[in-house]
mmCIF file of C-alpha atoms in Angstrom:
data_model
loop_
_atom_site.group_PDB
_atom_site.id
_atom_site.type_symbol
_atom_site.label_atom_id
_atom_site.label_comp_id
_atom_site.label_asym_id
_atom_site.label_seq_id
_atom_site.Cartn_x
_atom_site.Cartn_y
_atom_site.Cartn_z
ATOM 1 C CA MET R 1 -0.016 0.052 -0.045
ATOM 2 C CA ASP R 2 1.551 3.299 -1.188
ATOM 3 C CA ILE R 3 0.442 6.958 -1.338
ATOM 4 C CA LYS R 4 -0.798 6.497 -4.883
ATOM 5 C CA SER R 5 -3.037 3.570 -4.029
ATOM 6 C CA ILE R 6 -4.291 5.524 -0.915
ATOM 7 C CA LYS R 7 -5.176 8.498 -3.107
ATOM 8 C CA TYR R 8 -6.996 6.146 -5.506
ATOM 9 C CA PHE R 9 -8.903 4.553 -2.612
ATOM 10 C CA VAL R 10 -9.905 7.917 -1.058
ATOM 11 C CA THR R 11 -11.215 9.250 -4.389
ATOM 12 C CA VAL R 12 -13.309 6.138 -4.932
ATOM 13 C CA ALA R 13 -14.545 6.310 -1.316
ATOM 14 C CA GLU R 14 -15.673 9.914 -1.769
ATOM 15 C CA GLU R 15 -17.301 9.351 -5.224
ATOM 16 C CA LEU R 16 -18.732 5.948 -4.512
ATOM 17 C CA ASN R 17 -18.651 5.455 -8.229
ATOM 18 C CA ILE R 18 -15.653 3.997 -10.153
ATOM 19 C CA THR R 19 -16.583 5.830 -13.374
ATOM 20 C CA ARG R 20 -16.692 9.207 -11.732
ATOM 21 C CA ALA R 21 -13.605 8.463 -9.636
ATOM 22 C CA ALA R 22 -11.623 7.460 -12.762
ATOM 23 C CA ARG R 23 -12.728 10.667 -14.511
ATOM 24 C CA LYS R 24 -11.575 12.708 -11.480
ATOM 25 C CA LEU R 25 -8.305 10.956 -11.411
ATOM 26 C CA HIS R 26 -7.810 11.354 -15.311
ATOM 27 C CA MET R 27 -7.429 7.575 -15.808
ATOM 28 C CA SER R 28 -9.548 4.835 -17.296
ATOM 29 C CA GLN R 29 -11.897 2.720 -15.242
ATOM 30 C CA PRO R 30 -10.313 -0.822 -15.591
ATOM 31 C CA PRO R 31 -6.865 0.169 -14.036
ATOM 32 C CA LEU R 32 -8.642 1.918 -11.188
ATOM 33 C CA SER R 33 -10.887 -1.100 -10.470
ATOM 34 C CA ALA R 34 -7.777 -3.339 -10.603
ATOM 35 C CA GLN R 35 -5.983 -1.040 -8.083
ATOM 36 C CA ILE R 36 -8.946 -1.231 -5.642
ATOM 37 C CA LYS R 37 -9.192 -5.017 -6.043
ATOM 38 C CA SER R 38 -5.464 -5.346 -5.427
ATOM 39 C CA LEU R 39 -5.770 -3.241 -2.286
ATOM 40 C CA GLU R 40 -8.573 -5.448 -0.978
ATOM 41 C CA GLU R 41 -6.482 -8.561 -1.705
ATOM 42 C CA GLU R 42 -3.499 -7.047 0.125
ATOM 43 C CA LEU R 43 -5.626 -6.209 3.179
ATOM 44 C CA GLU R 44 -7.467 -9.497 2.995
ATOM 45 C CA THR R 45 -10.917 -7.691 3.373
ATOM 46 C CA GLU R 46 -13.582 -6.097 1.184
ATOM 47 C CA LEU R 47 -13.539 -2.327 1.342
ATOM 48 C CA PHE R 48 -16.717 -1.738 -0.779
ATOM 49 C CA GLU R 49 -20.096 -3.343 -1.086
ATOM 50 C CA ARG R 50 -20.798 -3.253 -4.841
ATOM 51 C CA GLY R 51 -24.250 -2.433 -6.178
ATOM 52 C CA ARG R 52 -25.443 -1.977 -9.696
ATOM 53 C CA ARG R 53 -24.678 1.726 -9.946
ATOM 54 C CA HIS R 54 -23.155 2.754 -6.574
ATOM 55 C CA LEU R 55 -20.646 1.516 -4.120
ATOM 56 C CA ARG R 56 -20.935 1.545 -0.346
ATOM 57 C CA LEU R 57 -18.031 1.499 2.151
ATOM 58 C CA THR R 58 -17.867 -1.604 4.440
ATOM 59 C CA GLU R 59 -16.886 -1.155 8.024
ATOM 60 C CA SER R 60 -13.261 -1.890 7.132
ATOM 61 C CA GLY R 61 -13.578 0.607 4.263
ATOM 62 C CA GLN R 62 -14.796 3.293 6.639
ATOM 63 C CA MET R 63 -11.875 2.762 8.881
ATOM 64 C CA LEU R 64 -9.366 2.854 6.067
ATOM 65 C CA TYR R 65 -10.962 6.009 4.683
ATOM 66 C CA ARG R 66 -10.498 7.829 8.011
ATOM 67 C CA LYS R 67 -6.917 6.691 8.383
ATOM 68 C CA SER R 68 -6.146 7.399 4.801
ATOM 69 C CA LYS R 69 -7.294 11.024 5.146
ATOM 70 C CA GLU R 70 -4.992 11.398 8.046
ATOM 71 C CA ILE R 71 -2.087 9.881 6.054
ATOM 72 C CA LEU R 72 -2.647 12.130 3.095
ATOM 73 C CA SER R 73 -2.984 15.238 5.415
ATOM 74 C CA LEU R 74 0.205 14.283 7.206
ATOM 75 C CA THR R 75 2.100 13.701 3.923
ATOM 76 C CA GLU R 76 1.006 17.119 2.522
ATOM 77 C CA ASN R 77 1.912 18.896 5.788
ATOM 78 C CA THR R 78 5.307 17.237 5.907
ATOM 79 C CA LEU R 79 6.202 18.208 2.339
ATOM 80 C CA ALA R 80 5.093 21.784 2.994
ATOM 81 C CA ASP R 81 7.101 22.007 6.176
ATOM 82 C CA ILE R 82 10.281 20.567 4.596
ATOM 83 C CA ARG R 83 9.980 23.079 1.720
ATOM 84 C CA ALA R 84 9.539 25.955 4.205
ATOM 85 C CA MET R 85 12.566 24.943 6.278
ATOM 86 C CA GLY R 86 14.896 26.118 3.667
ATOM 87 C CA LYS R 87 13.310 29.519 3.555
ATOM 88 C CA GLY R 88 14.057 30.729 7.155
ATOM 89 C CA MET R 89 11.688 31.081 10.031
ATOM 90 C CA ARG R 90 8.481 30.265 8.163
ATOM 91 C CA GLY R 91 6.001 27.415 7.907
ATOM 92 C CA THR R 92 2.992 26.091 9.746
ATOM 93 C CA ILE R 93 2.701 25.065 13.406
ATOM 94 C CA TYR R 94 0.073 22.379 14.013
ATOM 95 C CA ILE R 95 -1.376 22.718 17.552
ATOM 96 C CA GLY R 96 -4.496 21.322 19.321
ATOM 97 C CA LEU R 97 -6.601 23.337 21.753
ATOM 98 C CA VAL R 98 -8.917 21.701 24.236
ATOM 99 C CA GLN R 99 -12.320 23.240 24.693
ATOM 100 C CA GLY R 100 -12.660 25.802 27.527
ATOM 101 C CA MET R 101 -10.145 28.505 28.215
ATOM 102 C CA ALA R 102 -7.405 27.173 25.935
ATOM 103 C CA PRO R 103 -8.309 29.307 22.808
ATOM 104 C CA ASP R 104 -8.414 32.451 24.948
ATOM 105 C CA ILE R 105 -5.088 31.546 26.596
ATOM 106 C CA ALA R 106 -3.437 30.811 23.240
ATOM 107 C CA ALA R 107 -4.714 33.838 21.338
ATOM 108 C CA GLU R 108 -2.092 36.157 22.860
ATOM 109 C CA TRP R 109 0.702 33.678 21.961
ATOM 110 C CA PHE R 110 -0.502 33.436 18.328
ATOM 111 C CA ALA R 111 -0.755 37.192 17.926
ATOM 112 C CA GLY R 112 2.609 37.889 19.484
ATOM 113 C CA PHE R 113 4.469 35.138 17.587
ATOM 114 C CA ILE R 114 2.991 36.142 14.176
ATOM 115 C CA GLY R 115 4.052 39.692 14.963
ATOM 116 C CA LYS R 116 7.579 38.371 15.487
ATOM 117 C CA TYR R 117 7.639 36.022 12.563
ATOM 118 C CA PRO R 118 5.101 37.243 9.954
ATOM 119 C CA ASP R 119 5.634 34.189 7.659
ATOM 120 C CA VAL R 120 4.493 31.700 10.307
ATOM 121 C CA ARG R 121 1.024 30.258 10.086
ATOM 122 C CA PHE R 122 -1.006 28.176 12.558
ATOM 123 C CA ARG R 123 -3.223 25.185 11.935
ATOM 124 C CA ILE R 124 -5.474 24.703 14.921
ATOM 125 C CA LEU R 125 -7.423 21.529 15.740
ATOM 126 C CA ASP R 126 -9.866 21.368 18.575
ATOM 127 C CA GLY R 127 -11.387 18.492 20.650
ATOM 128 C CA ASN R 128 -11.305 17.031 24.025
ATOM 129 C CA THR R 129 -7.974 16.037 25.652
ATOM 130 C CA ASP R 130 -8.217 12.407 24.661
ATOM 131 C CA ASP R 131 -9.015 13.430 21.030
ATOM 132 C CA LEU R 132 -5.957 15.761 20.966
ATOM 133 C CA LEU R 133 -3.574 13.189 22.406
ATOM 134 C CA GLU R 134 -4.756 10.688 19.715
ATOM 135 C CA LYS R 135 -4.142 13.342 17.018
ATOM 136 C CA MET R 136 -0.655 13.939 18.511
ATOM 137 C CA ARG R 137 0.130 10.109 18.405
ATOM 138 C CA SER R 138 -1.080 10.100 14.810
ATOM 139 C CA GLY R 139 1.189 12.967 13.760
ATOM 140 C CA LEU R 140 -1.557 15.368 12.896
ATOM 141 C CA ILE R 141 -0.348 17.841 15.608
ATOM 142 C CA ASP R 142 2.938 18.276 17.466
ATOM 143 C CA LEU R 143 1.785 20.623 20.224
ATOM 144 C CA ALA R 144 -1.299 20.936 22.272
ATOM 145 C CA VAL R 145 -2.953 22.689 25.266
ATOM 146 C CA ILE R 146 -4.896 20.147 27.213
ATOM 147 C CA THR R 147 -6.349 19.789 30.713
ATOM 148 C CA SER R 148 -4.592 17.985 33.573
ATOM 149 C CA PRO R 149 -3.760 15.466 34.777
ATOM 150 C CA VAL R 150 -0.930 14.761 32.322
ATOM 151 C CA ASP R 151 1.392 11.667 32.023
ATOM 152 C CA ASP R 152 4.813 13.198 32.649
ATOM 153 C CA SER R 153 6.470 9.970 31.490
ATOM 154 C CA LEU R 154 5.043 10.474 27.925
ATOM 155 C CA LEU R 155 4.783 14.318 27.590
ATOM 156 C CA HIS R 156 6.825 17.302 28.169
ATOM 157 C CA ASN R 157 4.513 19.902 29.766
ATOM 158 C CA PHE R 158 4.069 23.122 31.668
ATOM 159 C CA ARG R 159 1.183 24.924 33.261
ATOM 160 C CA VAL R 160 -0.418 27.779 31.289
ATOM 161 C CA GLY R 161 -3.511 28.518 33.224
ATOM 162 C CA GLU R 162 -6.294 27.158 35.464
ATOM 163 C CA GLU R 163 -10.136 27.393 35.748
ATOM 164 C CA ARG R 164 -12.718 26.664 38.435
ATOM 165 C CA MET R 165 -15.113 23.881 37.987
ATOM 166 C CA THR R 166 -18.825 24.637 38.022
ATOM 167 C CA VAL R 167 -22.149 22.843 38.116
ATOM 168 C CA LEU R 168 -24.287 23.851 35.198
ATOM 169 C CA MET R 169 -28.081 23.582 35.714
ATOM 170 C CA SER R 170 -31.473 24.741 34.647
ATOM 171 C CA ARG R 171 -32.561 27.998 36.200
ATOM 172 C CA SER R 172 -35.619 26.133 37.515
ATOM 173 C CA HIS R 173 -33.592 23.405 39.242
ATOM 174 C CA PRO R 174 -33.964 23.683 43.125
ATOM 175 C CA LEU R 175 -30.165 24.061 43.579
ATOM 176 C CA ALA R 176 -30.271 27.114 41.285
ATOM 177 C CA LEU R 177 -32.647 28.890 43.743
ATOM 178 C CA CYS R 178 -30.227 28.902 46.642
ATOM 179 C CA GLY R 179 -28.670 32.323 47.405
ATOM 180 C CA SER R 180 -25.009 31.182 47.469
ATOM 181 C CA GLU R 181 -22.836 31.207 44.344
ATOM 182 C CA GLU R 182 -21.195 27.949 45.639
ATOM 183 C CA ILE R 183 -22.649 24.476 46.302
ATOM 184 C CA LYS R 184 -21.170 21.546 48.051
ATOM 185 C CA LEU R 185 -20.622 18.128 46.382
ATOM 186 C CA SER R 186 -22.886 16.656 49.052
ATOM 187 C CA ASP R 187 -25.739 18.792 47.549
ATOM 188 C CA LEU R 188 -25.485 16.726 44.359
ATOM 189 C CA GLU R 189 -26.173 13.398 46.055
ATOM 190 C CA GLY R 190 -28.759 11.542 43.991
ATOM 191 C CA GLU R 191 -28.663 14.008 41.109
ATOM 192 C CA ASN R 192 -28.069 12.809 37.490
ATOM 193 C CA ILE R 193 -24.603 14.117 36.615
ATOM 194 C CA ILE R 194 -23.122 14.922 33.161
ATOM 195 C CA VAL R 195 -19.253 15.093 32.903
ATOM 196 C CA PRO R 196 -16.608 15.637 30.348
ATOM 197 C CA SER R 197 -15.512 12.426 28.524
ATOM 198 C CA LYS R 198 -11.843 12.593 29.522
ATOM 199 C CA LYS R 199 -11.150 9.404 31.535
ATOM 200 C CA SER R 200 -8.616 10.927 33.903
ATOM 201 C CA LEU R 201 -10.878 13.893 34.726
ATOM 202 C CA ILE R 202 -13.801 11.573 35.496
ATOM 203 C CA GLU R 203 -11.477 9.693 37.847
ATOM 204 C CA THR R 204 -10.623 13.009 39.483
ATOM 205 C CA ILE R 205 -14.311 13.897 39.843
ATOM 206 C CA TYR R 206 -14.936 10.520 41.521
ATOM 207 C CA VAL R 207 -12.187 11.208 43.944
ATOM 208 C CA TRP R 208 -13.761 14.631 44.836
ATOM 209 C CA PHE R 209 -17.082 13.016 45.563
ATOM 210 C CA ARG R 210 -15.738 10.174 47.617
ATOM 211 C CA LYS R 211 -13.732 12.490 49.836
ATOM 212 C CA ALA R 212 -16.984 14.321 50.429
ATOM 213 C CA GLY R 213 -18.594 11.031 51.416
ATOM 214 C CA VAL R 214 -20.853 10.919 48.327
ATOM 215 C CA GLU R 215 -21.152 8.447 45.467
ATOM 216 C CA PRO R 216 -21.665 10.387 42.245
ATOM 217 C CA LYS R 217 -24.526 9.283 39.873
ATOM 218 C CA ILE R 218 -22.875 9.894 36.522
ATOM 219 C CA VAL R 219 -25.397 9.257 33.750
ATOM 220 C CA CYS R 220 -23.621 10.789 30.693
ATOM 221 C CA GLU R 221 -20.125 11.536 29.431
ATOM 222 C CA MET R 222 -19.864 14.214 26.647
ATOM 223 C CA ASP R 223 -17.249 15.625 24.406
ATOM 224 C CA SER R 224 -18.869 18.946 23.737
ATOM 225 C CA TYR R 225 -19.257 21.650 26.411
ATOM 226 C CA LEU R 226 -22.194 23.165 24.480
ATOM 227 C CA ASP R 227 -24.063 19.806 24.364
ATOM 228 C CA ALA R 228 -23.526 19.250 28.046
ATOM 229 C CA ALA R 229 -24.857 22.767 28.835
ATOM 230 C CA ALA R 230 -27.831 22.065 26.570
ATOM 231 C CA LEU R 231 -28.758 18.875 28.419
ATOM 232 C CA ALA R 232 -28.391 20.621 31.766
ATOM 233 C CA GLY R 233 -30.807 23.346 30.503
ATOM 234 C CA ARG R 234 -33.366 20.714 29.559
ATOM 235 C CA MET R 235 -33.235 19.053 33.038
ATOM 236 C CA VAL R 236 -31.518 15.854 31.898
ATOM 237 C CA GLY R 237 -29.204 16.392 34.740
ATOM 238 C CA VAL R 238 -26.575 18.777 36.204
ATOM 239 C CA SER R 239 -23.264 19.217 34.309
ATOM 240 C CA ILE R 240 -19.867 19.338 35.989
ATOM 241 C CA TYR R 241 -17.692 21.437 33.580
ATOM 242 C CA PRO R 242 -15.192 24.282 33.626
ATOM 243 C CA ARG R 243 -16.498 27.861 34.011
ATOM 244 C CA THR R 244 -16.194 28.673 30.295
ATOM 245 C CA ALA R 245 -18.689 25.987 29.441
ATOM 246 C CA TYR R 246 -21.357 28.252 30.669
ATOM 247 C CA VAL R 247 -22.978 30.364 27.859
ATOM 248 C CA PRO R 248 -25.489 32.864 29.185
ATOM 249 C CA ASN R 249 -29.023 32.053 28.225
ATOM 250 C CA ASP R 250 -32.499 32.165 29.736
ATOM 251 C CA SER R 251 -32.630 28.495 30.614
ATOM 252 C CA LEU R 252 -29.142 27.919 32.220
ATOM 253 C CA THR R 253 -27.188 29.065 35.197
ATOM 254 C CA PHE R 254 -24.155 27.854 37.251
ATOM 255 C CA LYS R 255 -22.761 27.477 40.686
ATOM 256 C CA TYR R 256 -19.118 27.102 41.572
ATOM 257 C CA ILE R 257 -18.099 23.947 43.418
ATOM 258 C CA GLU R 258 -17.032 24.677 47.010
ATOM 259 C CA GLY R 259 -13.375 24.077 47.713
ATOM 260 C CA ASP R 260 -10.024 25.547 46.573
ATOM 261 C CA ASN R 261 -8.928 22.444 44.733
ATOM 262 C CA ARG R 262 -12.008 22.087 42.538
ATOM 263 C CA LYS R 263 -10.131 23.343 39.497
ATOM 264 C CA ILE R 264 -8.562 22.099 36.323
ATOM 265 C CA GLU R 265 -5.159 23.144 34.931
ATOM 266 C CA TYR R 266 -4.421 23.844 31.334
ATOM 267 C CA ARG R 267 -1.047 22.524 30.214
ATOM 268 C CA PHE R 268 1.038 22.983 27.182
ATOM 269 C CA VAL R 269 2.289 19.535 25.989
ATOM 270 C CA TRP R 270 4.459 17.837 23.348
ATOM 271 C CA GLN R 271 5.660 14.259 23.100
ATOM 272 C CA ARG R 272 8.839 13.081 24.729
ATOM 273 C CA GLY R 273 11.397 11.715 22.209
ATOM 274 C CA HIS R 274 9.594 13.388 19.345
ATOM 275 C CA HIS R 275 11.668 15.597 17.017
ATOM 276 C CA LEU R 276 10.282 19.109 16.662
ATOM 277 C CA SER R 277 10.990 21.630 13.945
ATOM 278 C CA LYS R 278 13.016 24.782 14.591
ATOM 279 C CA ILE R 279 9.920 26.871 14.400
ATOM 280 C CA GLU R 280 8.013 24.658 16.944
ATOM 281 C CA GLU R 281 10.902 24.856 19.400
ATOM 282 C CA GLU R 282 11.037 28.603 18.982
ATOM 283 C CA PHE R 283 7.308 28.769 19.614
ATOM 284 C CA ILE R 284 7.633 26.692 22.897
ATOM 285 C CA ASP R 285 10.388 29.067 24.078
ATOM 286 C CA TYR R 286 8.156 32.070 23.278
ATOM 287 C CA VAL R 287 5.113 30.592 25.137
ATOM 288 C CA GLN R 288 7.324 29.822 28.172
ATOM 289 C CA GLU R 289 8.603 33.468 28.108
ATOM 290 C CA CYS R 290 5.000 34.715 27.983
ATOM 291 C CA ILE R 291 4.017 32.573 30.979
ATOM 292 C CA GLU R 292 7.040 33.666 33.028
ATOM 293 C CA SER R 293 6.704 37.373 32.332
#
């Protein structure tokens, strides 16, 4: 399996028609069909279900399509970066930003670094912490801002900010009517609870509750802050999320969780043992200077 066969497969997967795919690739249909058949034989699985007029991706084909798009993206990015290396301090920095305060924290870095090196560009990917770490392992990004805890044995990291955790709830929820801006974890006993999908953060939330002598009733794990807020507003449960998850609207409010340690840290990370480009190393130094100043 080489880059050419991957490009052929992706084109067929997107067109779901050999004739159209061949036309798009400026080749005839028989060689393209032979390439796809050869790829299926090499992988020892069918990639397409073949109908009279249209194709449909099998489960194996869907997985190969997702991975192939990542491979092609990584290939194009690598070639562009290598060409840029010979032209001084220019190129693209691929960085992931977790939901929450990370975009606000990073905005100042981006503006300052571009001011210093006008030929630099940023490609920003978002997602939850687990998504971004998977993108880093796949080579789609080299740097990221994620939430703690962080595995120090795998990642270089340093702290870039923190944020208090809150409980998002419907304005009509009984807990929303209390006068205090803080609530205790014990107040959430028996409540349906919605939490971020990051495994290590869920474990931290369990520890918080158990130290308070309460067993949390977690009913839903979600990637999206906005979706979690929407469910809380519709009384599905209460959502434990960082402060920035709260978007002011008529149906939703929030309370801080009582306790100085009910916070999450944002950390800048990159893989140990992974080679970084000169421009990425320069950016890391720049961010550290911003944090220390």
